[in-house]
Coordinates of C-alpha atoms and ligand atoms in Angstrom, one line a residue:
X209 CA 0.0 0.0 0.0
X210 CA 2.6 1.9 1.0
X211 CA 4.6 1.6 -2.7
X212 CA 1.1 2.3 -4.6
X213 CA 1.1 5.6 -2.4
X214 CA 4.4 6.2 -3.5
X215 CA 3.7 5.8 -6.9
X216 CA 0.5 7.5 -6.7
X217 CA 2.8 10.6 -5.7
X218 CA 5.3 10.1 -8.5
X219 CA 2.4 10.2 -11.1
X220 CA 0.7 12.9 -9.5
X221 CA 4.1 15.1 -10.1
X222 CA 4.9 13.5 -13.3
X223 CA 1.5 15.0 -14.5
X224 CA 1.5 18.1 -12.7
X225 CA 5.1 18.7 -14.4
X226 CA 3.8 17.9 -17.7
X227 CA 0.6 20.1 -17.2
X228 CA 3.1 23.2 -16.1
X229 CA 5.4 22.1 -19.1
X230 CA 2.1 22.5 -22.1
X231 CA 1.0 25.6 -20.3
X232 CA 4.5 26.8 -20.5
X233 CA 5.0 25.6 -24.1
X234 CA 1.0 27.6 -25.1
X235 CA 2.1 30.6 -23.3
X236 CA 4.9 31.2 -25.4
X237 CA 3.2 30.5 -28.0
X238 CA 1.1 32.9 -27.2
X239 CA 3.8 35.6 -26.7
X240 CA 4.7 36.9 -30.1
X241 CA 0.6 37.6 -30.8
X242 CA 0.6 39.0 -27.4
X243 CA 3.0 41.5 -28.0
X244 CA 0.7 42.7 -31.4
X245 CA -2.2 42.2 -29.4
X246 CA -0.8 45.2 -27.1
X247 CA -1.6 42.7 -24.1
X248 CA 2.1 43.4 -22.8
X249 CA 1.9 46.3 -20.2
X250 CA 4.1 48.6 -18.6
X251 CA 4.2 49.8 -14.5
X252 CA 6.1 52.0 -12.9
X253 CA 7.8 52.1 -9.7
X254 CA 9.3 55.3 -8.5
X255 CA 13.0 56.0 -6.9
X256 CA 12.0 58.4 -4.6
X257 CA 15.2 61.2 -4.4
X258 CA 16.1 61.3 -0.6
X259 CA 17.7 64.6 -1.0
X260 CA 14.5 66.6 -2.2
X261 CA 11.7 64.0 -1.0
X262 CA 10.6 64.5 -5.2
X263 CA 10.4 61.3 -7.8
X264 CA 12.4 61.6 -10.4
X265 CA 13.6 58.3 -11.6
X266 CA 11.2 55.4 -11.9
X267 CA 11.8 51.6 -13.0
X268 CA 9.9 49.9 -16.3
X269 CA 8.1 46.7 -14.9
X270 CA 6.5 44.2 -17.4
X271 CA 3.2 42.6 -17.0
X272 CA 1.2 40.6 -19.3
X273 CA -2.2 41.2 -19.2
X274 CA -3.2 37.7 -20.8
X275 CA -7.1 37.7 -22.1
X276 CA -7.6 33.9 -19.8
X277 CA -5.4 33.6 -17.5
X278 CA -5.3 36.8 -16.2
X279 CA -2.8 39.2 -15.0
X280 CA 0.9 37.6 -15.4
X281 CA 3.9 38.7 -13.5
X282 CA 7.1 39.0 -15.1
X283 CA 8.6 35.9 -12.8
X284 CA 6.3 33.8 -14.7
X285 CA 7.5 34.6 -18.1
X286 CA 11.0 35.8 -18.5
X287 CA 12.8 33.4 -18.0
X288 CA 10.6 31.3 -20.3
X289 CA 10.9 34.2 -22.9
X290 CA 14.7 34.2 -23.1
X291 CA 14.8 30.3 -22.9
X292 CA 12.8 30.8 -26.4
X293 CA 14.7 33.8 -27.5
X294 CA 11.6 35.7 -27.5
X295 CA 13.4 38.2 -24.7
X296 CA 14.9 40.7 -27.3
X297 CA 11.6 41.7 -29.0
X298 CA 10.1 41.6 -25.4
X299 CA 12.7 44.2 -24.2
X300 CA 12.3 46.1 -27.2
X301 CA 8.6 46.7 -27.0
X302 CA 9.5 47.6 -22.9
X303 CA 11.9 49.5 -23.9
X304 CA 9.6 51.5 -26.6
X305 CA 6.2 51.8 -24.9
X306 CA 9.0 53.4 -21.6
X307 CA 10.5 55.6 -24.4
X308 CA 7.0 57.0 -25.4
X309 CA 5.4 57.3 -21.7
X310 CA 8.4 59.3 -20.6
X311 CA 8.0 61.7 -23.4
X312 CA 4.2 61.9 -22.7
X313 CA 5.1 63.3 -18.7
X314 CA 7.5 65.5 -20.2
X315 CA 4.9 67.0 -22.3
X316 CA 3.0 67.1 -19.1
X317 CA 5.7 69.1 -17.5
X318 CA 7.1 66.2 -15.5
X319 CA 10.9 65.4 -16.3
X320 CA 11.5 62.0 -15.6
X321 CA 14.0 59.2 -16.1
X322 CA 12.9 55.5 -16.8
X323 CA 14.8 52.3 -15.8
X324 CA 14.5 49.1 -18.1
X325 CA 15.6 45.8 -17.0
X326 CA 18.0 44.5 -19.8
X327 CA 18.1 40.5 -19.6
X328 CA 22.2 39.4 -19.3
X329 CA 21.8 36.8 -22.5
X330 CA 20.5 40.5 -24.4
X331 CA 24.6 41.8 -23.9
X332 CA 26.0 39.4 -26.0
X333 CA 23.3 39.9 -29.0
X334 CA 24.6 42.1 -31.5
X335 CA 21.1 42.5 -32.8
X336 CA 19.6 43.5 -30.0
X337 CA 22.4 46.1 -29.9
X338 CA 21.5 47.5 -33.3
X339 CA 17.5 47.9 -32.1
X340 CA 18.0 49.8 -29.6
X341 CA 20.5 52.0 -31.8
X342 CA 17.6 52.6 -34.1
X343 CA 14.8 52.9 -31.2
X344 CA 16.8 55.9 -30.4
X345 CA 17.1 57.1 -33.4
X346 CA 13.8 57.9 -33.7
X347 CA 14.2 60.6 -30.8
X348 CA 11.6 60.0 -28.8
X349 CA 13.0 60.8 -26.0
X350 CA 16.9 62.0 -25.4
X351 CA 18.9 58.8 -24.8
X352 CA 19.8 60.4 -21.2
X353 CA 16.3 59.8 -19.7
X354 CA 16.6 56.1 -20.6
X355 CA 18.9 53.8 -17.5
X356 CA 19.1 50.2 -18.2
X357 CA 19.9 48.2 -15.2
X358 CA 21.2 45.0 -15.3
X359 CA 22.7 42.2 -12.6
X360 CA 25.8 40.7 -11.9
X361 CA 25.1 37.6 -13.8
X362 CA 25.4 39.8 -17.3
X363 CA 29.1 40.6 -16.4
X364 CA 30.0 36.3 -15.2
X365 CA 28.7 34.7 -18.3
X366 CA 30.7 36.9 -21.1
X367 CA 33.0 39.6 -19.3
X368 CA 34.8 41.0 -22.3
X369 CA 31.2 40.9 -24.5
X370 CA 29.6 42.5 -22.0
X371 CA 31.8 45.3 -21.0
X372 CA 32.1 46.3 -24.7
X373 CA 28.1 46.3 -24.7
X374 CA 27.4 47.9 -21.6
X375 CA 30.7 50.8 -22.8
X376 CA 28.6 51.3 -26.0
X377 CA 25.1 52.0 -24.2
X378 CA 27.2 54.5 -22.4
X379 CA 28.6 56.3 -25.5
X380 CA 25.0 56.4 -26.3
X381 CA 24.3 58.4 -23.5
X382 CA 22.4 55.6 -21.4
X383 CA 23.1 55.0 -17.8
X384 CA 24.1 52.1 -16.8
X385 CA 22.2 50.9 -13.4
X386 CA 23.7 47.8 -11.5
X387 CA 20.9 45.3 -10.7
X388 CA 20.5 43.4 -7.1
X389 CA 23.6 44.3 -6.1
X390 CA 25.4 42.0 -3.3
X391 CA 23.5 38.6 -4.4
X392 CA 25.8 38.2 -7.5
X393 CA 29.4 37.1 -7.3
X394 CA 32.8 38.7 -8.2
X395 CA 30.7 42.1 -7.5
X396 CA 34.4 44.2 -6.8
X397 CA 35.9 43.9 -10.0
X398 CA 32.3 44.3 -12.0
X399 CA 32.0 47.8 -9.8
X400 CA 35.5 48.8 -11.0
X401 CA 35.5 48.1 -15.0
X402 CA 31.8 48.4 -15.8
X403 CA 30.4 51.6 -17.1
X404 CA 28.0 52.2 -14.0
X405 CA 26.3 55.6 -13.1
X406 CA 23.9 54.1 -10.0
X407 CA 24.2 50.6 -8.2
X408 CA 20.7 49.3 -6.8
X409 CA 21.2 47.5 -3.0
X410 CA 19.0 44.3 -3.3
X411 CA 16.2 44.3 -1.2
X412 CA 17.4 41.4 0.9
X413 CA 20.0 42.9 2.7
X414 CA 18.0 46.9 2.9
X415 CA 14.5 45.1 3.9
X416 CA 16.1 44.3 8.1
X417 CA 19.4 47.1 8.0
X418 CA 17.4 48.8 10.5
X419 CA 17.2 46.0 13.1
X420 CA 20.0 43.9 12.1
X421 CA 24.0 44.9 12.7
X422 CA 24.8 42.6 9.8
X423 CA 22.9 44.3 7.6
X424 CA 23.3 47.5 8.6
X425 CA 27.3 47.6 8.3
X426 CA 26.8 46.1 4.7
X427 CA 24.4 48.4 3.4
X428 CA 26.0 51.2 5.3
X429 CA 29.4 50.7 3.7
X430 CA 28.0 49.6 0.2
X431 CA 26.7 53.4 -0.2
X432 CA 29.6 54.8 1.0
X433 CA 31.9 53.0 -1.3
X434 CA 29.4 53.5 -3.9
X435 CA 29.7 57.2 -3.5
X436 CA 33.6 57.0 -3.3
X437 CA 33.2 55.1 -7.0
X438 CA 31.0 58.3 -8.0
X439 CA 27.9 56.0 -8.1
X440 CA 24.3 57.0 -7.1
X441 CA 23.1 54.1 -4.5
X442 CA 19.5 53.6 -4.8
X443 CA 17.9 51.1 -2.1
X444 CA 15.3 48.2 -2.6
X445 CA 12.4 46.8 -1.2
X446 CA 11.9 49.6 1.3
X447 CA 8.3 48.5 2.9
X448 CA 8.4 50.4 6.2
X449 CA 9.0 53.9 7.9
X450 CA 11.8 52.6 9.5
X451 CA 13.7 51.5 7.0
X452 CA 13.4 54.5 5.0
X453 CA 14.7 56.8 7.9
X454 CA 17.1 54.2 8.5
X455 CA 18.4 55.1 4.6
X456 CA 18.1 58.2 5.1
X457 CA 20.3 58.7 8.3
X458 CA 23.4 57.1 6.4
X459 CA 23.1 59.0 2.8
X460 CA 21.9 56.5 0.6
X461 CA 20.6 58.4 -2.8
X462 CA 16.9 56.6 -3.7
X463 CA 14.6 54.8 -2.1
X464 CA 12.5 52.1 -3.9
X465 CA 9.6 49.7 -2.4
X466 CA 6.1 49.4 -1.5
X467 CA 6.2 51.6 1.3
X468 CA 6.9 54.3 -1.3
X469 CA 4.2 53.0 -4.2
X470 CA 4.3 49.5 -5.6
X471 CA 4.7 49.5 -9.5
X472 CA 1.7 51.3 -10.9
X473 CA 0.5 52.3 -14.7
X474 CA 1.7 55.3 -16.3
X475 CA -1.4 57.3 -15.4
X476 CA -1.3 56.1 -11.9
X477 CA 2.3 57.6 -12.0
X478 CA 1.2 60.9 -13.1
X479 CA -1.3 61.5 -10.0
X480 CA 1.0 60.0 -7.7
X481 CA 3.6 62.4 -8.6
X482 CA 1.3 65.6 -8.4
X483 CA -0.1 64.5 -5.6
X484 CA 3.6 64.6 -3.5
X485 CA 4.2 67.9 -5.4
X486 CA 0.8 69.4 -4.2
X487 CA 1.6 68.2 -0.7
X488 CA 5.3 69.5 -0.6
X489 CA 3.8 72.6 -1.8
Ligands
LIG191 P1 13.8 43.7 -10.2 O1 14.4 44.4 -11.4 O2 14.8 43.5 -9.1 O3 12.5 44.5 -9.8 C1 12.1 44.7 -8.5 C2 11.0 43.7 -8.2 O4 10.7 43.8 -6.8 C3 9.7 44.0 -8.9 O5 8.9 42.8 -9.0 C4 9.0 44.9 -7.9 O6 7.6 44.9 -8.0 C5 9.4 44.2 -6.6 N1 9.3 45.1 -5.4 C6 9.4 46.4 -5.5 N2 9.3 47.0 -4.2 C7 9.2 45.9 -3.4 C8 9.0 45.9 -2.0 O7 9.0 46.8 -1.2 N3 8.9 44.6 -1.4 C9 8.9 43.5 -2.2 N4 8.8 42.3 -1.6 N5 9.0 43.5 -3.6 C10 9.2 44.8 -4.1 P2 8.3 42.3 -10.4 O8 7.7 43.5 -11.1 O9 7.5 41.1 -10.2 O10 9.6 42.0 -11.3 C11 10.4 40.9 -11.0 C12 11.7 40.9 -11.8 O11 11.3 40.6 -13.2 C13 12.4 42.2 -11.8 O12 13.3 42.3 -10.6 C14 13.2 42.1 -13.0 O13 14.4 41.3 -12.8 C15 12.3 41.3 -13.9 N6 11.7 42.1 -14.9 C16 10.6 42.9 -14.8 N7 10.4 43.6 -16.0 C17 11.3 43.2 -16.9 C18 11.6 43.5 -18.2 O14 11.0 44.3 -18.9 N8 12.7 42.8 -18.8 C19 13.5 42.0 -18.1 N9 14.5 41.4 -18.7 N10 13.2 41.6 -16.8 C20 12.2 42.2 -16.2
LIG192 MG1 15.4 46.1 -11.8
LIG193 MG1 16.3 44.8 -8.5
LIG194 MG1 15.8 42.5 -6.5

């Protein structure tokens, strides 16, 4: 009885991976018409400026907004999407929809700059390279409101590709953000060659810095080598009053995290931001 149980467990999770395996296999399927279909959606999460209390930087988050199964977070399909090599016309439509909402608060009278999150495998892709080139060609917006931010992992897999990448983005004239910092490896000699203009603490060690000693001494020192590097630190995952005055106290540039909005769409953005203005004034 006991072996049939067994069994009866192994089949269970033999199916249940196969089921999660199809709908994997439909869903990107379903990507390329989702992307025509305008069903791919862009939030925004501000980086509130610490120094003036004012948003001026958000980050580009991708939903898809999928007819069936709902609302789909981007956990759930990036990593199938550059398994597939469907991540470079992905990022590209992120990257354009970002381009053309910044432009649309500017006309608005808001000056803002937008992050996008630029998948490591996208570095080595000369293609990919080229698109953007020609996104910006089509001015938009000025290359300087655009950041991309990207992790660790980007530098490990193809240092020299990379760094020739991420130096060519800069020559464009957009800043380079670095991603999660302090859960990649070899993060020292990344810091020192790449092209950075801002390193992002990962939320993991900013979320307890206020209660733990740990913590506190590594996010504390992070921003003030970060600074010493010329780098803007911004801080993630900040959920409570605490640890905002806690990143506060020891100089860290931006704050990020529910506590300050969740990601929201662009319209959503827009009151937020007037609303802080009309109560700073
Ligand atoms: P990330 O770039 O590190 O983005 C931060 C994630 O943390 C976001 O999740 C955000 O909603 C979440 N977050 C923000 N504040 C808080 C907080 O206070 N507490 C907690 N617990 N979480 C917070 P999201 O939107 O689900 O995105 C997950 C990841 O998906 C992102 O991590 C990023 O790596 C990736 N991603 C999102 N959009 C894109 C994209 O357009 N292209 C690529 N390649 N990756 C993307
Ligand atoms: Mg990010
Ligand atoms: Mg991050
Ligand atoms: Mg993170």
């Amino acid at each position: 009885a006991e072996n049939a149980a067994r069994l009866g467990v192994f089949w269970t999770h033999a199916a249940t991976d196969r089921a999660q395996m199809e709908r994997e296999v439909s869903l990107m399927g379903e990507l390329d018409d989702a992307i025509a279909a305008g069903e791919i959606v862009v939030y925004y999460q501000p980086k509130l400026s610490l120094a003036t209390d004012r948003i001026a930087s958000v980050e580009a988050l991708v939903r898809w907004c999928h007819p069936t199964r709902g609302f789909i977070g981007p956990d759930h399909f990036i990593p199938l999407a550059e398994q597939t090599d469907r991540i470079a016309p992905l990022t590209l439509v992120v990257l354009e929809q970002t381009m053309r909402d910044v432009a649309a608060w500017q006309a608005r009278g808001h000056c803002m700059t937008a992050a996008v999150n630029i998948s490591a495998k996208l570095l080595t892709r000369r293609e990919f390279t080229d698109a953007v080139r020609a996104l910006l060609a089509q001015n938009i917006v000025a290359p300087d409101r655009i950041v991309f931010e990207v992790t660790e992992s980007a530098a490990i897999a193809d240092p020299a590709a990379a760094l020739a990448t991420l130096e060519t983005y800069r020559d464009l004239g957009i800043a380079i953000s670095m991603d999660d910092y302090g859960t990649g490896q070899s993060t020292l000699t990344y810091l020192k060659q790449l092209p950075l203009s801002e390193l992002k603490i990962d939320r993991l060690f900013v979320q307890h810095a206020h209660r733990d000693r740990a913590d506190a001494v590594m996010v504390r020192s992070t921003v003030d080598m970060a600074h010493a590097l010329g780098l803007k630190v911004v801080a993630e995952g900040i959920e409570d009053a605490e640890a905002l005055a806690f990143l506060r106290g020891i100089g860290c540039d931006m704050a990020q995290g529910y506590f300050i909005s969740k990601p929201v769409p662009s319209d959503d953005l827009i009151a937020l931001v007037d609303a802080r203005l009309s109560k700073a004034a």
